Coordinates of C-alpha atoms and ligand atoms in Angstrom, one line a residue:
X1 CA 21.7 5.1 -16.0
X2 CA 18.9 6.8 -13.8
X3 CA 15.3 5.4 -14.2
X4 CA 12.4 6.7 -12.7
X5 CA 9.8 4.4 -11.7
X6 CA 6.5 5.5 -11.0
X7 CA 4.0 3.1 -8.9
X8 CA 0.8 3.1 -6.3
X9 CA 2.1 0.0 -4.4
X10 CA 5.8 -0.6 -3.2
X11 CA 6.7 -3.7 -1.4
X12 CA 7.6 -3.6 1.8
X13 CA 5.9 -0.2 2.5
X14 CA 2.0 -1.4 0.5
X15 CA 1.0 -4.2 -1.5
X16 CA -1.9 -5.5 -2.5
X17 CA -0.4 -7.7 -5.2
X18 CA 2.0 -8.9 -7.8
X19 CA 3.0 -5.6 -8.7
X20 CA 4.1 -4.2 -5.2
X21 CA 6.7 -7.5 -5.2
X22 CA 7.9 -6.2 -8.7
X23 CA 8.3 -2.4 -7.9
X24 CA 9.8 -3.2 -4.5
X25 CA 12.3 -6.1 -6.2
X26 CA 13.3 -4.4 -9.2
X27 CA 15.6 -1.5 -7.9
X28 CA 17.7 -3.8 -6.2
X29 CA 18.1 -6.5 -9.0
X30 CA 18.9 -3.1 -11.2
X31 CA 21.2 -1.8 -9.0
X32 CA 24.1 -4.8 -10.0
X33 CA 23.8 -3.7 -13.5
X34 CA 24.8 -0.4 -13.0
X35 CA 21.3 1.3 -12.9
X36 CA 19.7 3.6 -10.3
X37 CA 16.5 3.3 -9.8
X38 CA 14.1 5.5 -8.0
X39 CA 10.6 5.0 -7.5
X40 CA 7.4 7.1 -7.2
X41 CA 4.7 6.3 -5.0
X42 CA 2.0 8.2 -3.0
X43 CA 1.9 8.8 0.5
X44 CA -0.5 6.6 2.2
X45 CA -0.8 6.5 5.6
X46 CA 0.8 3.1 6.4
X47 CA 4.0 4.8 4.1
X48 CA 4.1 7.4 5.7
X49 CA 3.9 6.1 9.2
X50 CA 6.7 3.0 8.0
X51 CA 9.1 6.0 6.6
X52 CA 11.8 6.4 9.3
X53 CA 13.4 9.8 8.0
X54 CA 12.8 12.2 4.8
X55 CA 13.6 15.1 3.6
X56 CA 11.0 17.7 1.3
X57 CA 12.8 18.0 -2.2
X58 CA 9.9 19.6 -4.0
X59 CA 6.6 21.1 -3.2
X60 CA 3.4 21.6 -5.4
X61 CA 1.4 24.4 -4.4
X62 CA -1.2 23.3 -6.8
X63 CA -1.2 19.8 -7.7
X64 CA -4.7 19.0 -10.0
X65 CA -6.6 20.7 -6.8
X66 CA -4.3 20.0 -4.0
X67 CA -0.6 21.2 -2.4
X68 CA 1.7 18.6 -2.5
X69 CA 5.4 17.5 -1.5
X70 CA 7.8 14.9 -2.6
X71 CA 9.8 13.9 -0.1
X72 CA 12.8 11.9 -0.2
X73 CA 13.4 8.5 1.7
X74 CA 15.5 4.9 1.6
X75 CA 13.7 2.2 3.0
X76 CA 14.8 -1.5 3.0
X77 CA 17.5 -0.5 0.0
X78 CA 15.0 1.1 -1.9
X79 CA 15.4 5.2 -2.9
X80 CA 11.9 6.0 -2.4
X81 CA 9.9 9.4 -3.9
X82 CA 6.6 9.7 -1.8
X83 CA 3.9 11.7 -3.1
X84 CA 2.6 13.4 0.2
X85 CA -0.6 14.8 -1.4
X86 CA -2.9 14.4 1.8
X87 CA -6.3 15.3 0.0
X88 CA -5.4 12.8 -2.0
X89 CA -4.1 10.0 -0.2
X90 CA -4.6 10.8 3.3
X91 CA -7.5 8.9 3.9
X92 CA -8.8 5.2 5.6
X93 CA -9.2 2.5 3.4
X94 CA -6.8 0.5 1.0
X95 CA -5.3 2.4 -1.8
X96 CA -8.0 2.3 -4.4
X97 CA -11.3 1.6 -2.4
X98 CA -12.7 2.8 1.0
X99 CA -13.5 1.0 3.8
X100 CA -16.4 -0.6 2.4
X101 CA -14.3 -1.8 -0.9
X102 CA -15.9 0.9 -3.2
X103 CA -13.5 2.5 -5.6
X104 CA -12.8 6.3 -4.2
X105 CA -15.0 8.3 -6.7
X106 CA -11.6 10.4 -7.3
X107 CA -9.2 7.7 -8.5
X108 CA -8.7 9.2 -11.7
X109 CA -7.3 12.6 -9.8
X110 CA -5.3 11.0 -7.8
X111 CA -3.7 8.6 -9.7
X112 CA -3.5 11.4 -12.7
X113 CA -1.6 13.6 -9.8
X114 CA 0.7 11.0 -9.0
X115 CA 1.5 10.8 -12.4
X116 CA 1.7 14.3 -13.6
X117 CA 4.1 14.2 -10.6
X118 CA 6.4 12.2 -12.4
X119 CA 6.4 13.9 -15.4
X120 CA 7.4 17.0 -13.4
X121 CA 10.5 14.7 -11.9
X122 CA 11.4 14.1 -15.6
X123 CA 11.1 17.8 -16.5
X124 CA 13.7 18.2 -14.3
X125 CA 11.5 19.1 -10.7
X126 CA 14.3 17.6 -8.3
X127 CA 17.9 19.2 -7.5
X128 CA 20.7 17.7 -9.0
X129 CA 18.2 14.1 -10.4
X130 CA 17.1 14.0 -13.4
X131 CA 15.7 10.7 -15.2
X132 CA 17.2 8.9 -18.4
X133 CA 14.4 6.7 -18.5
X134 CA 10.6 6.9 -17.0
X135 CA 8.8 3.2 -16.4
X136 CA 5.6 3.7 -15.2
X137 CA 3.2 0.4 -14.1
X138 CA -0.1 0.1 -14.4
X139 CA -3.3 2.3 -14.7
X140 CA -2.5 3.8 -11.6
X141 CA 0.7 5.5 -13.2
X142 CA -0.2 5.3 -17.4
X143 CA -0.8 8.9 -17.3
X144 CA 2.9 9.8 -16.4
X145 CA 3.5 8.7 -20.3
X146 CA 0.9 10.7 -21.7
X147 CA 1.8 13.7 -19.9
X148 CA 5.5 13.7 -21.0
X149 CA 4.1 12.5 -24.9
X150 CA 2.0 16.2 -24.7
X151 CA 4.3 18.6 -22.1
X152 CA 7.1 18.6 -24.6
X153 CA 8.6 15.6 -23.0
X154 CA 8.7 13.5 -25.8
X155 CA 12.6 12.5 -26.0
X156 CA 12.7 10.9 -22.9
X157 CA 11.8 7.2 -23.6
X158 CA 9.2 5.9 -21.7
X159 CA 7.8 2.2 -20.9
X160 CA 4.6 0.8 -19.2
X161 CA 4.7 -2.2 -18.2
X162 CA 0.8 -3.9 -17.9
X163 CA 0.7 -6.0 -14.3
X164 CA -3.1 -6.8 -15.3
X165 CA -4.6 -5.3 -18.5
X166 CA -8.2 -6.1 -16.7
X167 CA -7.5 -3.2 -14.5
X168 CA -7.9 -0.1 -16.9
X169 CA -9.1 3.0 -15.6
X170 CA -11.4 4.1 -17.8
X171 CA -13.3 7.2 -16.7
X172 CA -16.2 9.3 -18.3
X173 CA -15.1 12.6 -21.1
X174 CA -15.9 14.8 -18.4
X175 CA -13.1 14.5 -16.4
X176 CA -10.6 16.2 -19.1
X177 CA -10.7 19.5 -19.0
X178 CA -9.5 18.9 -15.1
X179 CA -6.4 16.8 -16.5
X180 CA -4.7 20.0 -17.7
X181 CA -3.9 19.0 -20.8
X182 CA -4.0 19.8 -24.3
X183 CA -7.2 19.4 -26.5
X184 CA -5.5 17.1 -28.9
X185 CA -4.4 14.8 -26.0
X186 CA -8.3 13.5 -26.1
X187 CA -7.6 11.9 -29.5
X188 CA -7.7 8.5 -30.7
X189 CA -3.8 8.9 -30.5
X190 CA -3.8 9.8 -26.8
X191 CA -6.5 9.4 -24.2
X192 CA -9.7 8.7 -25.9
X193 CA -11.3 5.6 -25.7
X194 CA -14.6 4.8 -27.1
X195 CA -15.5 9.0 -26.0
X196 CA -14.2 8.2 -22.6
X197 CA -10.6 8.4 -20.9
X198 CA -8.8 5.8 -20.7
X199 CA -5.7 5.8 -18.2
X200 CA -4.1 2.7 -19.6
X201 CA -5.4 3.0 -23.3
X202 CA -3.7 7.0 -23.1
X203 CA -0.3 4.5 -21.8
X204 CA -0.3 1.8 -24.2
X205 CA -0.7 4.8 -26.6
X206 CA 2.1 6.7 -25.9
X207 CA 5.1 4.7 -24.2
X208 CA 7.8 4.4 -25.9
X209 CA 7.6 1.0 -24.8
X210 CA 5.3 -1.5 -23.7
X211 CA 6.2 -4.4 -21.4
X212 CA 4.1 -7.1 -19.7
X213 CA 5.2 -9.7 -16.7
X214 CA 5.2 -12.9 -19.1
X215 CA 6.0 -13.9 -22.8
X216 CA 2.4 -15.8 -23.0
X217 CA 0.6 -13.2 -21.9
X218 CA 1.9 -10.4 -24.1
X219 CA 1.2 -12.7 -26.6
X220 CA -2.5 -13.7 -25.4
X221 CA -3.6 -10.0 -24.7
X222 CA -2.9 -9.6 -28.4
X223 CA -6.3 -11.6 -29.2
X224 CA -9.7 -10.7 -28.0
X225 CA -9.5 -13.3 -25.9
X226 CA -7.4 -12.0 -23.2
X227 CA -7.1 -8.3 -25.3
X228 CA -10.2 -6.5 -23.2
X229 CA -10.7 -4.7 -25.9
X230 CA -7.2 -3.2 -26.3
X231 CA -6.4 -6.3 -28.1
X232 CA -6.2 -4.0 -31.6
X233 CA -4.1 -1.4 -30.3
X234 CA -1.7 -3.6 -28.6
X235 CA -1.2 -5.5 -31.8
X236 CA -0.5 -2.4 -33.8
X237 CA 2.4 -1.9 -31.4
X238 CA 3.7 -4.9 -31.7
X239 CA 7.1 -4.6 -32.4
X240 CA 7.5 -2.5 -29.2
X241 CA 5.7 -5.2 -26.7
X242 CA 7.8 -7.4 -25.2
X243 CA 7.0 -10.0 -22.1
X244 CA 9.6 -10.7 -18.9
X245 CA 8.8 -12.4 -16.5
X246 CA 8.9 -11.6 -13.3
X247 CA 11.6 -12.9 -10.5
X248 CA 10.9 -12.8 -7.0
X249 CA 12.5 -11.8 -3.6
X250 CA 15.0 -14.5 -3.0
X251 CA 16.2 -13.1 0.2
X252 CA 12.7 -12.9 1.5
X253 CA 10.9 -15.8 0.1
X254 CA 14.4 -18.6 1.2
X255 CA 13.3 -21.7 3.0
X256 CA 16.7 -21.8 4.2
X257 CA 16.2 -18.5 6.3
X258 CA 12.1 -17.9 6.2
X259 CA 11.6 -16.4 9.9
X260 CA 8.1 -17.1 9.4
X261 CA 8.0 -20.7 8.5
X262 CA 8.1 -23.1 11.9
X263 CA 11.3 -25.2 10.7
X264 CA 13.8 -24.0 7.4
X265 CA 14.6 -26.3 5.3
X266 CA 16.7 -26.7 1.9
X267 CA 16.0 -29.0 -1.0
X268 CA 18.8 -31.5 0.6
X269 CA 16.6 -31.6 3.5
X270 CA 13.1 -31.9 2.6
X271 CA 12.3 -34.4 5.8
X272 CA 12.2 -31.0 7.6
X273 CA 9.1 -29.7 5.7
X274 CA 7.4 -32.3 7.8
X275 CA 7.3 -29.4 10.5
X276 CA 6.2 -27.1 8.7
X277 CA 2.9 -29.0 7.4
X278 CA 2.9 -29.9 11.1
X279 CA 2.6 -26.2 12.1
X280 CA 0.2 -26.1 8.9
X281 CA -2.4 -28.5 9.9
X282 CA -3.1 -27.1 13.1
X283 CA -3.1 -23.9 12.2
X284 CA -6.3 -24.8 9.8
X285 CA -7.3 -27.7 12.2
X286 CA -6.6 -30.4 9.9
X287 CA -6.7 -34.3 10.4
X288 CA -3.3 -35.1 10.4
X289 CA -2.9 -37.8 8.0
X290 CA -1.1 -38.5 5.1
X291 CA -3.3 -37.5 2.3
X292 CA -2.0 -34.1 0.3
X293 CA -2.4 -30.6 1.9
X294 CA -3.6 -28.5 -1.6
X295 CA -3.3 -24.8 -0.6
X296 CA -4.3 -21.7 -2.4
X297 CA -3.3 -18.5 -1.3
X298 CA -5.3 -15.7 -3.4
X299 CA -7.2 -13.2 -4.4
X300 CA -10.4 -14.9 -4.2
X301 CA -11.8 -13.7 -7.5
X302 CA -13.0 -15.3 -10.8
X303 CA -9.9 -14.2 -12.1
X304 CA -8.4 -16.5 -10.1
X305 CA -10.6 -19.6 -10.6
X306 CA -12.1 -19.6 -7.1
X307 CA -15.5 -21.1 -8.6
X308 CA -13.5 -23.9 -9.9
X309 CA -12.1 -24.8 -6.7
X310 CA -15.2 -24.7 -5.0
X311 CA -16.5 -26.8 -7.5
X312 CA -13.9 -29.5 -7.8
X313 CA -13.6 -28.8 -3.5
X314 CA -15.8 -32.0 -2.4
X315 CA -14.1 -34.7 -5.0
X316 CA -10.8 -33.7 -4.0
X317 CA -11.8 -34.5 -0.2
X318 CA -13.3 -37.7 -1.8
X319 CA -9.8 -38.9 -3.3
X320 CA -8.0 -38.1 0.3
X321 CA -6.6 -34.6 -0.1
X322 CA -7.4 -31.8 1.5
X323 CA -7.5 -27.9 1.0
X324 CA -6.1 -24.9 3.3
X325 CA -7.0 -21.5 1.8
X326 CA -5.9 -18.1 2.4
X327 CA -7.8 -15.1 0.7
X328 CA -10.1 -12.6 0.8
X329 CA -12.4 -10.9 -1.9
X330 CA -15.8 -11.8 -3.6
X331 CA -18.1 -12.2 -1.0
X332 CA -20.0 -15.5 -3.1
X333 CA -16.7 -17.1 -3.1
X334 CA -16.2 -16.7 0.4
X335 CA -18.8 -17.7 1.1
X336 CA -18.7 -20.9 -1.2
X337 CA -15.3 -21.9 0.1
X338 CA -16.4 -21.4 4.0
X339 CA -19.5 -24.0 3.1
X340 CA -17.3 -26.2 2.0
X341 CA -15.3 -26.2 4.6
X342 CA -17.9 -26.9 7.0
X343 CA -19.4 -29.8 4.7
X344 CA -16.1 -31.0 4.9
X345 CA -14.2 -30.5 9.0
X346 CA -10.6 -31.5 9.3
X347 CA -10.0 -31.4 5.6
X348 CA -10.8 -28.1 4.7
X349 CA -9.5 -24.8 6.3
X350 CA -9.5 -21.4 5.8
X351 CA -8.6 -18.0 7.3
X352 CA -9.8 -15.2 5.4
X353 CA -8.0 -12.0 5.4
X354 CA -4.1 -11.1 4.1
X355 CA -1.7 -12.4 5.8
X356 CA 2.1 -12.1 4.8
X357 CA 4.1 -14.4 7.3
X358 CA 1.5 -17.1 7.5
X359 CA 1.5 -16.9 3.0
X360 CA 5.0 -18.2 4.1
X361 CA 4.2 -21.5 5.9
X362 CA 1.4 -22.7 3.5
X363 CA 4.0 -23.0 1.0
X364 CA 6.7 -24.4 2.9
X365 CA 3.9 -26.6 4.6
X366 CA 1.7 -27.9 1.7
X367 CA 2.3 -30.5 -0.6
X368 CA 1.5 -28.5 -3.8
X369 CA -0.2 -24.9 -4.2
X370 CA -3.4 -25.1 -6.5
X371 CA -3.7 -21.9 -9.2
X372 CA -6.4 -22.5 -11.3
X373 CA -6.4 -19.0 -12.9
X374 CA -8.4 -18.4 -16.4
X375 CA -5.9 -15.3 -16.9
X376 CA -2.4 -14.8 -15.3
X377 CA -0.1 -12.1 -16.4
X378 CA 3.0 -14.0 -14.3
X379 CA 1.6 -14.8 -11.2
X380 CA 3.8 -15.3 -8.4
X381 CA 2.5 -18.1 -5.8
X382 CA 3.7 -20.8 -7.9
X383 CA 7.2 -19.1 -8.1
X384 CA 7.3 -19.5 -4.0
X385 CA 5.7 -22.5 -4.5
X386 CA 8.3 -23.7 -6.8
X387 CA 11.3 -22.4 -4.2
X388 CA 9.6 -24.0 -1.7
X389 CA 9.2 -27.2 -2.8
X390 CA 5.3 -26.9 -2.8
X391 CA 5.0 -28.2 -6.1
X392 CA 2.6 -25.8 -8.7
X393 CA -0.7 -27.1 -9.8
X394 CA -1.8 -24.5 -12.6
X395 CA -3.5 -23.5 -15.2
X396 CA -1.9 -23.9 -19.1
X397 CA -2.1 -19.6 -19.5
X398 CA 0.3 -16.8 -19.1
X399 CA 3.1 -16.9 -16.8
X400 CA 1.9 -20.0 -15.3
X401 CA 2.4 -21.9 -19.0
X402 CA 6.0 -19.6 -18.7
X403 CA 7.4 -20.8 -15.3
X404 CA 6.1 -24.2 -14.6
X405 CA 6.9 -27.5 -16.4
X406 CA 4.4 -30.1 -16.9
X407 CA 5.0 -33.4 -15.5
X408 CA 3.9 -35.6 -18.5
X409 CA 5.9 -38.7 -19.3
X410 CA 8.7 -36.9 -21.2
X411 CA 9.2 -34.3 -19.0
X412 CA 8.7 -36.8 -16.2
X413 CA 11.6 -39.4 -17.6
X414 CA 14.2 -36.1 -19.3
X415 CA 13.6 -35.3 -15.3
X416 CA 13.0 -31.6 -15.5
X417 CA 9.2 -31.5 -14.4
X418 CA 8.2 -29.1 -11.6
X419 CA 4.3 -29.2 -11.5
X420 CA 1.7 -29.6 -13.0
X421 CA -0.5 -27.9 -15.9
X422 CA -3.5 -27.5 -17.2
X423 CA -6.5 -27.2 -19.4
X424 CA -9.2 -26.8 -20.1
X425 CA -9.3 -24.3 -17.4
X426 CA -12.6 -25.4 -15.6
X427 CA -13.3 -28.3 -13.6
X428 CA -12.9 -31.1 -15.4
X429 CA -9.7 -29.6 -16.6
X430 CA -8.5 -29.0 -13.0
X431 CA -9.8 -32.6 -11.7
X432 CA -7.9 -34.5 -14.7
X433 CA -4.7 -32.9 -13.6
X434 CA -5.6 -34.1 -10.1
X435 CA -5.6 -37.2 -11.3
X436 CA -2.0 -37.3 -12.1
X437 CA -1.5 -35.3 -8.9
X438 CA -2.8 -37.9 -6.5
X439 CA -1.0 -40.8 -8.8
X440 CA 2.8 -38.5 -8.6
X441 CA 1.8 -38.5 -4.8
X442 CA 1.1 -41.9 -4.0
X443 CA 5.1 -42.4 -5.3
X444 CA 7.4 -40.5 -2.7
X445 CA 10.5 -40.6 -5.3
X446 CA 8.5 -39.5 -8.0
X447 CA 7.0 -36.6 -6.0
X448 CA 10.2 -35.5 -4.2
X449 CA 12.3 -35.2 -7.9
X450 CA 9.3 -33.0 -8.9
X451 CA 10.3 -31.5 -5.6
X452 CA 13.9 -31.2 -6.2
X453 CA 13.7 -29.8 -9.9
X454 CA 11.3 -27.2 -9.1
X455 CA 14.0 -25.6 -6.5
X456 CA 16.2 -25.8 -8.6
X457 CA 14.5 -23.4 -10.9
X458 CA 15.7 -20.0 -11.7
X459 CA 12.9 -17.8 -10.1
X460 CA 15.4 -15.3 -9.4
X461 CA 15.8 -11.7 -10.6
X462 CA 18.8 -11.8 -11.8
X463 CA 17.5 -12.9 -15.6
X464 CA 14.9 -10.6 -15.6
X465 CA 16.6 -7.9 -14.5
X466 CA 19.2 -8.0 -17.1
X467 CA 16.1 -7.6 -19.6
X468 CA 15.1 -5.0 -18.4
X469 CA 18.3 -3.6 -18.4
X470 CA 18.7 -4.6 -22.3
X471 CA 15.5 -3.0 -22.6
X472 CA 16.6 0.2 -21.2
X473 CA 19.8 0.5 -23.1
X474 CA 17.8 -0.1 -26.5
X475 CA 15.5 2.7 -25.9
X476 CA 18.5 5.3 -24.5
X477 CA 20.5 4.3 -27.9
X478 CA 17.4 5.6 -29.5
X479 CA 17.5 9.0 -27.9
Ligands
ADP1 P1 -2.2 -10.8 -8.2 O1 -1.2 -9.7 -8.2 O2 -3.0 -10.9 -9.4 O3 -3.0 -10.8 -7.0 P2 0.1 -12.5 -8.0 O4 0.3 -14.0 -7.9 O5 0.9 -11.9 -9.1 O6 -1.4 -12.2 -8.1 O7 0.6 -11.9 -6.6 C1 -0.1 -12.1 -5.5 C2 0.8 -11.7 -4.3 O8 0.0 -11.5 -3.1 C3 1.7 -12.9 -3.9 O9 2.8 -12.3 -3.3 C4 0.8 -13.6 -2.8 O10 1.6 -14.4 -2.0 C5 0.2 -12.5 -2.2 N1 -1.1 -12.8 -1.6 C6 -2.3 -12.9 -2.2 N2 -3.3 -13.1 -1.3 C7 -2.7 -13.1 -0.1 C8 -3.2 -13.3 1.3 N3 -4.5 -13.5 1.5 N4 -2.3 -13.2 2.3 C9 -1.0 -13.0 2.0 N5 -0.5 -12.8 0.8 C10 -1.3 -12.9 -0.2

C-alpha cells in the first residue's frame, strides 16, 4: 500500500512539536506492515541545508503565485517529498511566525500551496508513484483534502488526523478567489466557516476520515468544552472519528543508549539515574539534596498549565521539592517562572529556549515530570517520562488520562500504577496530587515500583501503527 503523507514539520529535519515526532515516527513503524509511506513537507531552510542529496521529480511553474519543485530525498529512513517553493518558505524565522513570533501574513498561501501540492502527487504529478491513500495533519495540510474532494479526486480516501484542534487556520472570505477553486467549494460543505475559510473546518469536512492522537480527546473535542467550536461538526462525523494514540521513538528516546543523558541506565539499574540527576542539578544549579527534582519541559503556554505551576511553584519549594524547567513561549509566563526562580535559588531552575539533547537528561534526571495541561491531544513528555523512569504527574484529560495510570490504592496494591493524575485541573487540583507525590516519595519501594511499571509500558509504535494500518485497509476496501 502507498500513502502519502502530507506535513509542515518532520522530525529530525523541523519540529516544533508533537506532530514532527509523529510524521517523522510513523513511516518507519508503517514500513513493518507492509506500507510505504512518503511524506510531504516544505522546504525550509534548515531542510534544505540538512538534505544530503535530491533529485527534482516535478516542477510547478505556477504554484498559487510562485515556481516550485518537489524534490526527492531519504533522510534518517524516511522517503522525504520537499516542497522547494522559496517565495514561500525561503525565509528567517520558524515555520509559521517571523523572527519576532508574528504569524507570516501569508500562511494561508503557503500552507494552501503545500497542500494543493499534494493533491497534485495524488493526481498522479510523480513518475512511476502514485498514492492509495492521502493523510494529511493538521491545518497546515487540511487543504490537501479539500482540494482532492473538489479536483475530481474524490475516490482516493483521505484522512486528517487533528494534532491540536486549537490550531485552525481560519482566514478572512477574501482569500478565495486566490485558492483556485470552485465556487461551491466555499459552502457550508467545504470551506466556509462562519463567512470565513477555514483550513481545518474545509478538512474535518471532507476527509474521508478523521483521526486524532488520543481516544479521550476525540471524545472531548466532541463537546463544547474542548470542540472550539467544531464541536457540532465533528459530532456529525462521528462514526468516521477515531482516536490513536501516539507511540514514540524508541530508538531515540532509550535510556539504555540515550547519547545525551550523562550515564544510561535500564529499569534493572535505576541506581545509575543518580548520575544523571547529578548532571541535572548542576546544570540548573540546584542544592543537591534529597528532596524531588519536578521538571517540566514545555511549551510555556496556558495550554499547558504554566500559570498553574507558577502558582503552586512556592508550596512545592515549601514541602522540599524542587523544579527545573525547560521552555520557551508566553512572555508573562516567563517571566512568572524566572521570578520564581529567583525567590526561590537552588531550588528552582530554568533555561529558556529549545533544547533537544538536554530534554533528554531532565527526564532521565528528574524524579517525576510535572504536566499540568487543561487540554492534551496525546502529549508526549510523559511517554519519555514514563520510558525513563521519570514518573508522570498529569492532568486527568486527553492522552494524559489515556497513557498514564493513577497511583490510587487499587492501582497502587494490583501494582500497575505509573504516575499520577489529576483534577481539577488548577492549583488545588495539582497540589492535592502533590500530596500523594511527596508521600509515594518519602517510600523508596513504593516510588521505584511506580518506576518499574511505568517502563514497562507499551509507549512503543508498534500498537499504534498497526491502527493505522487497520485504518488504512478499511478505507482502501471502500474504494
Ligand atoms: P505539543 O506538541 O503540544 O507542544 P507534545 O507533548 O505533544 O506537546 O510534544 C512536545 C514535544 O516537544 C516533545 O517531544 C517535547 O520533548 C518537545 N519539547 C517541548 N519543549 C521543548 C524544549 N524547550 N526543548 C526541547 N524539547 C521540547
Amino acid at each position: 500500500m502507498k500513502i502519502l503523507s502530507v506535513a509542515s514539520e518532520v522530525f529530525p529535519l523541523i519540529k516544533t512539536g508533537g506532530l514532527a515526532d509523529v510524521a517523522g515516527a510513523l513511516p518507519l513503524a508503517l514500513a513493518g506492515h507492509g506500507m510505504h509511506m512518503r511524506t510531504l513537507m516544505p522546504g525550509y531552510p534548515v531542510v534544505m541545508q540538512r538534505l544530503a542529496k535530491s533529485e527534482v521529480v516535478a516542477t510547478f511553474d505556477d504554484l498559487l503565485g510562485e515556481p516550485a519543485r518537489i524534490l526527492a530525498a531519504k533522510h534518517e529512513g524516511l522517503d522525504i517529498l520537499v516542497l522547494d517553493a522559496p517565495g514561500f518558505f525561503d525565509r528567517p524565522g520558524g515555520p509559521y511566525t517571523d523572527a519576532t513570533a508574528k504569524d507570516f501574513p501569508d500562511n494561508w498561501r503557503r500552507f494552501a500551496a503545500l497542500s494543493l501540492a499534494g493533491a497534485e502527487i495524488a493526481r498522479g504529478l510523480l513518475f512511476g508513484w502514485r498514492p492509495d491513500i492521502v493523510h494529511a495533519h493538521d491545518w497546515q495540510a487540511a487543504m490537501t483534502a479539500v482540494y482532492m474532494r473538489y479536483t475530481g479526486l474524490q475516490h482516493i480516501p483521505t484522512v486528517i488526523t487533528v494534532h491540536n484542534l486549537a490550531f485552525q487556520g481560519q482566514f478572512g472570505p477574501e482569500i478565495f478567489p486566490e485558492l483556485g477553486l470552485p465556487p461551491d467549494a466555499f459552502s457550508v460543505d467545504g470551506l466556509e466557516y462562519y463567512g470565513d475559510v477555514g483550513f481545518l473546518k474545509g478538512g474535518l469536512r471532507t476527509a474521508w476520515s478523521i483521526t486524532t492522537v488520543s481516544p479521550t480527546y476525540a471524545q472531548e473535542i466532541t463537546t463544547p468544552e474542548y470542540g472550539m467550536g467544531l464541536e457540532g461538526l465533528i459530532n456529525a462525523r462521528a462514526a468516521d472519528l477515531d482516536g490513536i494514540v501516539n507511540g514514540i521513538d524508541t530508538a531515540v528516546w532509550n535510556p539504555e543508549t540515550d547519547p545525551h543523558i550523562a550515564r544510561p541506565f535500564a529499569a534493572g539499574s535505576l541506581k545509575k539515574r543518580a548520575v544523571n540527576r547529578q548532571a541535572l542539578v548542576e546544570r540548573f544549579n540546584l542544592d543537591d539534596d534529597d528532596g524531588p527534582i519536578f521538571c517540566i519541559v514545555s511549551r510555556l503556554t496556558w495550554q499547558k498549565g504554566i500559570d498553574i505551576i507558577a502558582e503552586v511553584a512556592d508550596w512545592i519549594v515549601q514541602q522540599g521539592g524542587k523544579l527545573a524547567v525547560l521552555g520557551s513561549g508566553d512572555q508573562g509566563l516567563e517571566g512568572a517562572l524566572l521570578a520564581a526562580a529567583s525567590r526561590h535559588r537552588g531550588r528552582i531552575g530554568i533555561v529558556i529556549g529549545y533544547n533537544e539533547p538536554l530534554s533528554h537528561l531532565m527526564q532521565a534526571g528528574s524524579d517525576a515530570i510535572l504536566i499540568p495541561s487543561r487540554f492534551e491531544p496525546c502529549g508526549l513528555t510523559q511517554l519519555y517520562g514514563l520510558r525513563y523512569g521519570c514518573i508522570p504527574i498529569v492532568a486527568r484529560t486527553g492522552g494524559l488520562a489515556d497513557t498514564v495510570i493513577d497511583a490510587n490504592e487499587a492501582a497502587l496494591s494490583a501494582r500497575v500504577a505509573t504516575g499520577f493524575q489529576f483534577t481539577p485541573i488548577n492549583a488545588d487540583g495539582l497540589r492535592q496530587a502533590l500530596r500523594r507525590v511527596f508521600k509515594a516519595y518519602a517510600e523508596p519501594k513504593v516510588w521505584a515500583r511506580i518506576q518499574n511499571q511505568g517502563m514497562k509500558s507499551d509507549v512503543s509504535w508498534e500498537n499504534s501503527a498497526a491502527r493505522y494500518a487497520e485504518l488504512y485497509s478499511s478505507l482502501l476496501a471502500k474504494v
